[in-house]
Amino acid sequence: MINLKKGILFAVLFSSLFIVSCSNDNDDDELIGNWIKKSAFDGPARSSATSFVIGDYAYVAAGYTGDEYLKDLWAYNSNGDYWEQKANFTGVGRSSASSFALNDKGYVGLGYDGTNKLKDFYQYDPVSNSWTQKTDFAGTARYAAVGFQAGGKAYFGTGYDGNYLKDFYQYDDQANTWTLVNGFSGNKRRNATVFVIADKAYLVTGINNGVYQEDFWEFDPATDVWTRKRDVDKDTNDDYSYNDEYAIVRSNASSFSMNGLGYIVGGESIKTVWEYNPSTDLWVERTAMEGATRTDAVGFTINNRGFYMLGRIGSTYFDDAWEFKPLDEQNDDDN
């Protein structure tokens, strides 16, 4: 009788382990999203470039090759899947600059030239293919700041000037002036990322003194109000609607938005992808980036299509480009 009970117990335990194993396998298989390799970047492989989007084109500027701080500008045609070189950026070559698009012009500023932290600021006109220097950024010279435009208003903020920062300034392109805006209540940081959904900006991740930042914020430019959302670290939330295995905290990640959802891709030694739904304030894991793990890459959205490219791992720099299809099943055979 004892042996029979032991046999039944063993069978139950074995079945449970089998079910758990299958369940974990299914969880992996259920990750949705597919990555499609696109036309490789025509310029030198690089990390820490910056980008802005106007119409059907994304513009990628500057960056670092491991040997040289760059000042070239390339336009990606999303319809034709090809690259065109444009007029060189007229500031000094730099990495970790910030940028945004505003009223059909692109703007690039800040960064690091290998010696100096920078605060100069330039406008790119795609019609004339020319650059014009504008009023210097009103904050301190810095690099690894975020830049974004939401609701017709454009901003630079956070970054590193020798100190980790959390200030934000708005740029007025008509007056060519910068204005310090309402205080951001989050932690100081550099190498954060921002995506924009329905004219609101979402600031997440980054690092401060070696610590990855867990706080997550929504900014409404119509009211100049920052609202704290759920933290992105599982250990700081008691909400069981969260996936208890998620790990979103990181630095040097990239982001974009599609179909009213935000996406965070990659970062330091990580290639996972997370999707944010602002209506529920929840994250769902999607298929990891199919190319090499990388940091300091570029992410952007063109006509509701998300792209991710460039970056580095260690001393290896990349020039590949990828598009993410969030509703497709992952396919190993399409690249």
CSV table of C-alpha atoms in Angstrom, one decimal:
chain,number,residue,atom,x,y,z
A,1,MET,CA,0.0,0.0,0.0
A,2,ILE,CA,2.9,2.3,0.9
A,3,ASN,CA,4.6,1.6,-2.4
A,4,LEU,CA,1.4,2.2,-4.3
A,5,LYS,CA,1.0,5.6,-2.6
A,6,LYS,CA,4.6,6.5,-3.4
A,7,GLY,CA,3.9,5.5,-7.0
A,8,ILE,CA,0.8,7.7,-7.2
A,9,LEU,CA,2.7,10.6,-5.6
A,10,PHE,CA,5.6,10.2,-8.0
A,11,ALA,CA,3.1,10.1,-11.0
A,12,VAL,CA,1.4,13.3,-9.7
A,13,LEU,CA,4.7,15.1,-9.3
A,14,PHE,CA,5.9,14.0,-12.7
A,15,SER,CA,2.7,15.1,-14.3
A,16,SER,CA,2.8,18.5,-12.6
A,17,LEU,CA,6.4,19.0,-13.7
A,18,PHE,CA,5.4,18.1,-17.2
A,19,ILE,CA,2.5,20.5,-17.2
A,20,VAL,CA,4.6,23.3,-15.8
A,21,SER,CA,7.3,22.6,-18.4
A,22,CYS,CA,4.8,22.7,-21.2
A,23,SER,CA,3.2,25.8,-19.8
A,24,ASN,CA,6.6,27.6,-19.8
A,25,ASP,CA,7.2,26.5,-23.3
A,26,ASN,CA,3.8,27.7,-24.4
A,27,ASP,CA,4.5,31.0,-22.7
A,28,ASP,CA,7.6,31.4,-24.8
A,29,ASP,CA,5.7,30.4,-27.9
A,30,GLU,CA,2.9,32.8,-27.2
A,31,LEU,CA,5.1,35.9,-27.5
A,32,ILE,CA,3.7,37.8,-30.5
A,33,GLY,CA,5.5,40.1,-32.9
A,34,ASN,CA,7.9,39.5,-35.8
A,35,TRP,CA,11.1,41.4,-36.8
A,36,ILE,CA,11.8,42.0,-40.5
A,37,LYS,CA,15.3,42.9,-41.7
A,38,LYS,CA,15.3,46.1,-43.8
A,39,SER,CA,17.8,47.8,-46.1
A,40,ALA,CA,21.1,48.2,-44.1
A,41,PHE,CA,22.1,51.7,-43.1
A,42,ASP,CA,24.3,53.1,-45.9
A,43,GLY,CA,26.6,55.1,-43.6
A,44,PRO,CA,29.3,53.8,-41.3
A,45,ALA,CA,28.2,51.5,-38.5
A,46,ARG,CA,27.7,53.5,-35.3
A,47,SER,CA,26.1,53.8,-31.9
A,48,SER,CA,24.6,56.8,-30.1
A,49,ALA,CA,23.1,58.4,-33.2
A,50,THR,CA,20.0,60.5,-33.0
A,51,SER,CA,16.9,60.6,-35.2
A,52,PHE,CA,13.8,62.6,-36.2
A,53,VAL,CA,10.9,61.8,-38.5
A,54,ILE,CA,9.3,64.1,-41.1
A,55,GLY,CA,6.6,62.6,-43.4
A,56,ASP,CA,7.7,59.3,-45.0
A,57,TYR,CA,11.4,59.8,-44.0
A,58,ALA,CA,13.4,59.2,-40.9
A,59,TYR,CA,16.6,61.2,-40.6
A,60,VAL,CA,19.5,59.7,-38.7
A,61,ALA,CA,22.4,62.0,-37.7
A,62,ALA,CA,25.8,61.9,-36.0
A,63,GLY,CA,26.9,59.1,-33.6
A,64,TYR,CA,30.2,57.3,-32.8
A,65,THR,CA,32.0,54.6,-34.7
A,66,GLY,CA,34.4,53.7,-31.9
A,67,ASP,CA,37.1,55.9,-33.6
A,68,GLU,CA,35.2,59.0,-34.9
A,69,TYR,CA,32.5,61.3,-33.8
A,70,LEU,CA,30.3,61.8,-36.8
A,71,LYS,CA,28.3,64.6,-38.3
A,72,ASP,CA,26.7,63.0,-41.4
A,73,LEU,CA,22.9,62.9,-42.0
A,74,TRP,CA,21.0,60.1,-43.7
A,75,ALA,CA,17.4,59.9,-44.7
A,76,TYR,CA,15.5,56.6,-44.8
A,77,ASN,CA,12.7,56.3,-47.3
A,78,SER,CA,10.2,53.9,-45.5
A,79,ASN,CA,8.1,53.3,-48.7
A,80,GLY,CA,11.0,52.4,-50.9
A,81,ASP,CA,13.2,50.9,-48.2
A,82,TYR,CA,16.4,52.8,-49.2
A,83,TRP,CA,18.8,55.4,-47.8
A,84,GLU,CA,19.9,58.8,-49.2
A,85,GLN,CA,22.8,60.9,-47.8
A,86,LYS,CA,21.8,64.5,-47.0
A,87,ALA,CA,23.7,67.6,-46.1
A,88,ASN,CA,26.1,67.1,-43.2
A,89,PHE,CA,25.1,68.4,-39.8
A,90,THR,CA,27.0,71.8,-39.4
A,91,GLY,CA,27.9,71.4,-35.7
A,92,VAL,CA,30.9,69.4,-34.6
A,93,GLY,CA,30.7,65.7,-34.8
A,94,ARG,CA,29.1,64.2,-31.7
A,95,SER,CA,27.4,61.2,-30.0
A,96,SER,CA,24.5,61.0,-27.6
A,97,ALA,CA,22.8,64.1,-29.1
A,98,SER,CA,19.1,64.8,-28.8
A,99,SER,CA,16.5,65.6,-31.4
A,100,PHE,CA,12.9,66.2,-32.4
A,101,ALA,CA,10.8,67.2,-35.4
A,102,LEU,CA,8.6,70.3,-35.2
A,103,ASN,CA,6.5,71.9,-37.9
A,104,ASP,CA,8.2,69.9,-40.7
A,105,LYS,CA,11.7,70.8,-39.6
A,106,GLY,CA,14.2,68.6,-37.7
A,107,TYR,CA,16.2,69.8,-34.7
A,108,VAL,CA,19.4,68.4,-33.3
A,109,GLY,CA,21.5,69.6,-30.3
A,110,LEU,CA,23.4,68.7,-27.2
A,111,GLY,CA,25.7,65.7,-27.1
A,112,TYR,CA,29.4,64.9,-26.5
A,113,ASP,CA,32.3,65.4,-29.0
A,114,GLY,CA,34.9,63.3,-27.2
A,115,THR,CA,36.1,66.2,-25.1
A,116,ASN,CA,33.2,68.6,-24.4
A,117,LYS,CA,29.6,68.3,-23.4
A,118,LEU,CA,27.6,70.4,-25.8
A,119,LYS,CA,24.5,72.7,-25.8
A,120,ASP,CA,24.5,74.1,-29.4
A,121,PHE,CA,21.3,73.6,-31.4
A,122,TYR,CA,20.5,73.4,-35.1
A,123,GLN,CA,17.5,73.2,-37.4
A,124,TYR,CA,17.4,71.1,-40.5
A,125,ASP,CA,15.1,72.0,-43.5
A,126,PRO,CA,14.4,68.9,-45.6
A,127,VAL,CA,13.1,71.1,-48.5
A,128,SER,CA,16.3,73.1,-48.9
A,129,ASN,CA,18.5,70.3,-47.5
A,130,SER,CA,20.2,72.8,-45.2
A,131,TRP,CA,21.1,73.4,-41.6
A,132,THR,CA,20.7,76.7,-39.6
A,133,GLN,CA,22.1,77.2,-36.2
A,134,LYS,CA,19.6,78.3,-33.6
A,135,THR,CA,19.7,79.7,-30.1
A,136,ASP,CA,21.7,77.5,-27.8
A,137,PHE,CA,19.8,75.2,-25.4
A,138,ALA,CA,19.0,77.2,-22.3
A,139,GLY,CA,20.0,74.5,-19.8
A,140,THR,CA,23.5,73.2,-19.1
A,141,ALA,CA,25.7,71.5,-21.7
A,142,ARG,CA,24.9,67.8,-21.6
A,143,TYR,CA,24.6,64.5,-23.3
A,144,ALA,CA,22.3,61.4,-23.1
A,145,ALA,CA,19.2,63.7,-22.7
A,146,VAL,CA,15.8,62.9,-24.2
A,147,GLY,CA,14.1,65.0,-27.0
A,148,PHE,CA,10.5,64.7,-28.1
A,149,GLN,CA,7.6,66.6,-29.6
A,150,ALA,CA,4.1,66.0,-28.4
A,151,GLY,CA,0.9,68.1,-29.1
A,152,GLY,CA,2.9,70.5,-31.2
A,153,LYS,CA,5.3,71.3,-28.4
A,154,ALA,CA,9.0,70.2,-28.3
A,155,TYR,CA,11.3,69.5,-25.4
A,156,PHE,CA,14.7,68.5,-24.2
A,157,GLY,CA,15.3,67.2,-20.7
A,158,THR,CA,17.2,64.9,-18.3
A,159,GLY,CA,20.8,63.8,-19.3
A,160,TYR,CA,24.2,64.2,-17.8
A,161,ASP,CA,26.3,67.4,-17.4
A,162,GLY,CA,28.7,66.0,-14.8
A,163,ASN,CA,25.6,65.6,-12.7
A,164,TYR,CA,22.5,63.5,-13.4
A,165,LEU,CA,19.6,65.8,-14.5
A,166,LYS,CA,15.8,65.9,-14.5
A,167,ASP,CA,15.1,69.4,-15.8
A,168,PHE,CA,13.0,70.0,-19.0
A,169,TYR,CA,12.9,72.9,-21.4
A,170,GLN,CA,10.4,73.7,-24.2
A,171,TYR,CA,11.6,75.1,-27.5
A,172,ASP,CA,9.5,77.8,-29.3
A,173,ASP,CA,10.4,77.7,-33.0
A,174,GLN,CA,8.6,80.9,-33.8
A,175,ALA,CA,10.5,83.0,-31.1
A,176,ASN,CA,13.6,80.8,-31.3
A,177,THR,CA,13.6,80.6,-27.5
A,178,TRP,CA,13.9,78.0,-24.7
A,179,THR,CA,11.7,78.1,-21.6
A,180,LEU,CA,12.2,76.0,-18.4
A,181,VAL,CA,8.9,74.2,-17.9
A,182,ASN,CA,7.1,72.7,-14.8
A,183,GLY,CA,9.2,70.5,-12.6
A,184,PHE,CA,9.6,66.8,-13.3
A,185,SER,CA,9.0,64.9,-10.1
A,186,GLY,CA,10.9,61.8,-11.2
A,187,ASN,CA,14.4,60.7,-10.5
A,188,LYS,CA,17.4,62.2,-12.2
A,189,ARG,CA,18.7,60.1,-15.1
A,190,ARG,CA,20.6,59.8,-18.3
A,191,ASN,CA,20.0,57.4,-21.2
A,192,ALA,CA,16.2,57.3,-20.7
A,193,THR,CA,13.8,56.8,-23.6
A,194,VAL,CA,10.5,58.6,-24.6
A,195,PHE,CA,7.6,57.5,-26.8
A,196,VAL,CA,4.6,59.5,-27.7
A,197,ILE,CA,1.0,58.3,-27.8
A,198,ALA,CA,-2.0,60.5,-28.5
A,199,ASP,CA,-0.1,63.8,-27.8
A,200,LYS,CA,1.3,62.6,-24.5
A,201,ALA,CA,4.9,61.7,-23.8
A,202,TYR,CA,5.9,58.6,-21.8
A,203,LEU,CA,9.3,58.8,-20.1
A,204,VAL,CA,10.8,55.5,-18.8
A,205,THR,CA,14.1,53.7,-17.9
A,206,GLY,CA,17.5,55.3,-17.7
A,207,ILE,CA,20.3,55.2,-15.1
A,208,ASN,CA,21.5,57.3,-12.2
A,209,ASN,CA,24.9,56.5,-10.5
A,210,GLY,CA,24.8,52.9,-11.7
A,211,VAL,CA,21.2,52.3,-10.7
A,212,TYR,CA,18.5,51.6,-13.3
A,213,GLN,CA,15.5,53.8,-12.8
A,214,GLU,CA,12.1,52.2,-12.1
A,215,ASP,CA,9.8,55.2,-12.1
A,216,PHE,CA,7.6,55.7,-15.2
A,217,TRP,CA,6.0,59.1,-16.1
A,218,GLU,CA,3.3,60.5,-18.5
A,219,PHE,CA,3.6,64.1,-19.6
A,220,ASP,CA,0.6,66.1,-21.0
A,221,PRO,CA,1.9,69.2,-22.8
A,222,ALA,CA,-1.6,70.6,-22.9
A,223,THR,CA,-1.5,71.1,-19.1
A,224,ASP,CA,2.3,70.9,-18.4
A,225,VAL,CA,1.6,68.1,-15.9
A,226,TRP,CA,3.7,65.0,-15.2
A,227,THR,CA,1.7,62.0,-13.9
A,228,ARG,CA,3.5,59.1,-12.3
A,229,LYS,CA,2.3,55.7,-13.7
A,230,ARG,CA,3.0,52.3,-12.3
A,231,ASP,CA,6.7,51.6,-11.7
A,232,VAL,CA,8.3,49.2,-14.2
A,233,ASP,CA,10.1,47.0,-11.7
A,234,LYS,CA,8.2,43.9,-10.5
A,235,ASP,CA,9.6,44.3,-7.0
A,236,THR,CA,8.0,47.7,-6.4
A,237,ASN,CA,4.4,46.7,-7.4
A,238,ASP,CA,1.8,44.6,-5.5
A,239,ASP,CA,-0.6,44.6,-8.4
A,240,TYR,CA,-1.2,41.0,-9.5
A,241,SER,CA,-2.3,42.1,-12.9
A,242,TYR,CA,1.4,42.5,-13.7
A,243,ASN,CA,3.4,39.7,-15.2
A,244,ASP,CA,5.5,38.7,-12.2
A,245,GLU,CA,8.5,37.8,-14.4
A,246,TYR,CA,8.8,41.0,-16.3
A,247,ALA,CA,12.0,43.0,-16.4
A,248,ILE,CA,11.7,46.4,-18.1
A,249,VAL,CA,14.3,48.4,-16.2
A,250,ARG,CA,17.4,49.2,-18.3
A,251,SER,CA,19.3,52.1,-19.8
A,252,ASN,CA,20.3,53.0,-23.4
A,253,ALA,CA,17.1,51.5,-24.7
A,254,SER,CA,15.2,52.6,-27.8
A,255,SER,CA,11.4,53.1,-28.2
A,256,PHE,CA,8.7,53.8,-30.7
A,257,SER,CA,4.8,53.8,-30.7
A,258,MET,CA,2.3,52.1,-33.0
A,259,ASN,CA,-1.5,51.7,-32.9
A,260,GLY,CA,-1.8,53.6,-29.7
A,261,LEU,CA,0.8,51.4,-27.9
A,262,GLY,CA,4.4,52.1,-26.9
A,263,TYR,CA,7.3,49.8,-27.3
A,264,ILE,CA,10.7,49.6,-25.5
A,265,VAL,CA,13.5,47.6,-27.3
A,266,GLY,CA,16.9,46.6,-26.3
A,267,GLY,CA,19.4,48.4,-24.0
A,268,GLU,CA,22.4,47.4,-22.0
A,269,SER,CA,23.1,43.7,-22.6
A,270,ILE,CA,19.4,43.0,-23.3
A,271,LYS,CA,17.2,42.5,-26.4
A,272,THR,CA,13.7,42.0,-24.9
A,273,VAL,CA,10.7,44.0,-26.2
A,274,TRP,CA,7.9,45.3,-24.0
A,275,GLU,CA,4.6,46.8,-25.1
A,276,TYR,CA,2.8,49.4,-23.1
A,277,ASN,CA,-1.0,50.1,-23.2
A,278,PRO,CA,-1.8,53.5,-21.8
A,279,SER,CA,-5.5,52.6,-21.3
A,280,THR,CA,-4.6,49.9,-18.7
A,281,ASP,CA,-1.2,51.2,-17.6
A,282,LEU,CA,0.2,47.6,-18.1
A,283,TRP,CA,3.1,46.1,-20.0
A,284,VAL,CA,3.1,42.9,-22.1
A,285,GLU,CA,6.3,41.1,-23.4
A,286,ARG,CA,6.6,40.7,-27.1
A,287,THR,CA,9.0,38.8,-29.3
A,288,ALA,CA,12.6,39.8,-28.6
A,289,MET,CA,14.6,41.7,-31.2
A,290,GLU,CA,15.9,39.1,-33.7
A,291,GLY,CA,19.2,40.7,-34.5
A,292,ALA,CA,22.2,41.0,-32.2
A,293,THR,CA,21.9,42.2,-28.7
A,294,ARG,CA,22.9,45.9,-28.6
A,295,THR,CA,22.8,49.2,-26.8
A,296,ASP,CA,22.7,52.9,-27.9
A,297,ALA,CA,20.6,52.0,-31.0
A,298,VAL,CA,18.0,54.2,-32.7
A,299,GLY,CA,14.2,53.7,-32.7
A,300,PHE,CA,11.5,55.6,-34.4
A,301,THR,CA,8.0,55.5,-35.9
A,302,ILE,CA,7.2,56.3,-39.6
A,303,ASN,CA,3.5,56.3,-40.5
A,304,ASN,CA,2.6,53.9,-37.7
A,305,ARG,CA,5.5,51.6,-38.4
A,306,GLY,CA,8.2,50.9,-35.8
A,307,PHE,CA,11.9,50.7,-36.8
A,308,TYR,CA,15.1,49.8,-34.8
A,309,MET,CA,18.7,50.0,-36.0
A,310,LEU,CA,22.4,50.7,-35.5
A,311,GLY,CA,23.9,50.4,-32.0
A,312,ARG,CA,26.8,48.4,-30.5
A,313,ILE,CA,27.8,45.6,-28.2
A,314,GLY,CA,31.2,46.2,-26.7
A,315,SER,CA,33.5,47.4,-29.5
A,316,THR,CA,31.3,45.9,-32.3
A,317,TYR,CA,29.2,48.5,-34.1
A,318,PHE,CA,26.1,47.7,-36.2
A,319,ASP,CA,24.6,49.0,-39.4
A,320,ASP,CA,21.6,46.7,-39.7
A,321,ALA,CA,18.0,48.0,-39.7
A,322,TRP,CA,14.8,46.2,-38.6
A,323,GLU,CA,11.0,46.7,-38.7
A,324,PHE,CA,8.8,45.3,-35.9
A,325,LYS,CA,5.4,43.8,-36.8
A,326,PRO,CA,3.6,43.7,-33.5
A,327,LEU,CA,0.6,41.6,-34.6
A,328,ASP,CA,2.5,39.0,-36.6
A,329,GLU,CA,3.7,35.6,-35.3
A,330,GLN,CA,7.5,35.3,-35.0
A,331,ASN,CA,9.1,33.7,-38.1
A,332,ASP,CA,12.7,32.4,-38.2
A,333,ASP,CA,12.6,32.0,-41.9
A,334,ASP,CA,11.8,35.5,-43.2
A,335,ASN,CA,15.2,37.1,-42.7
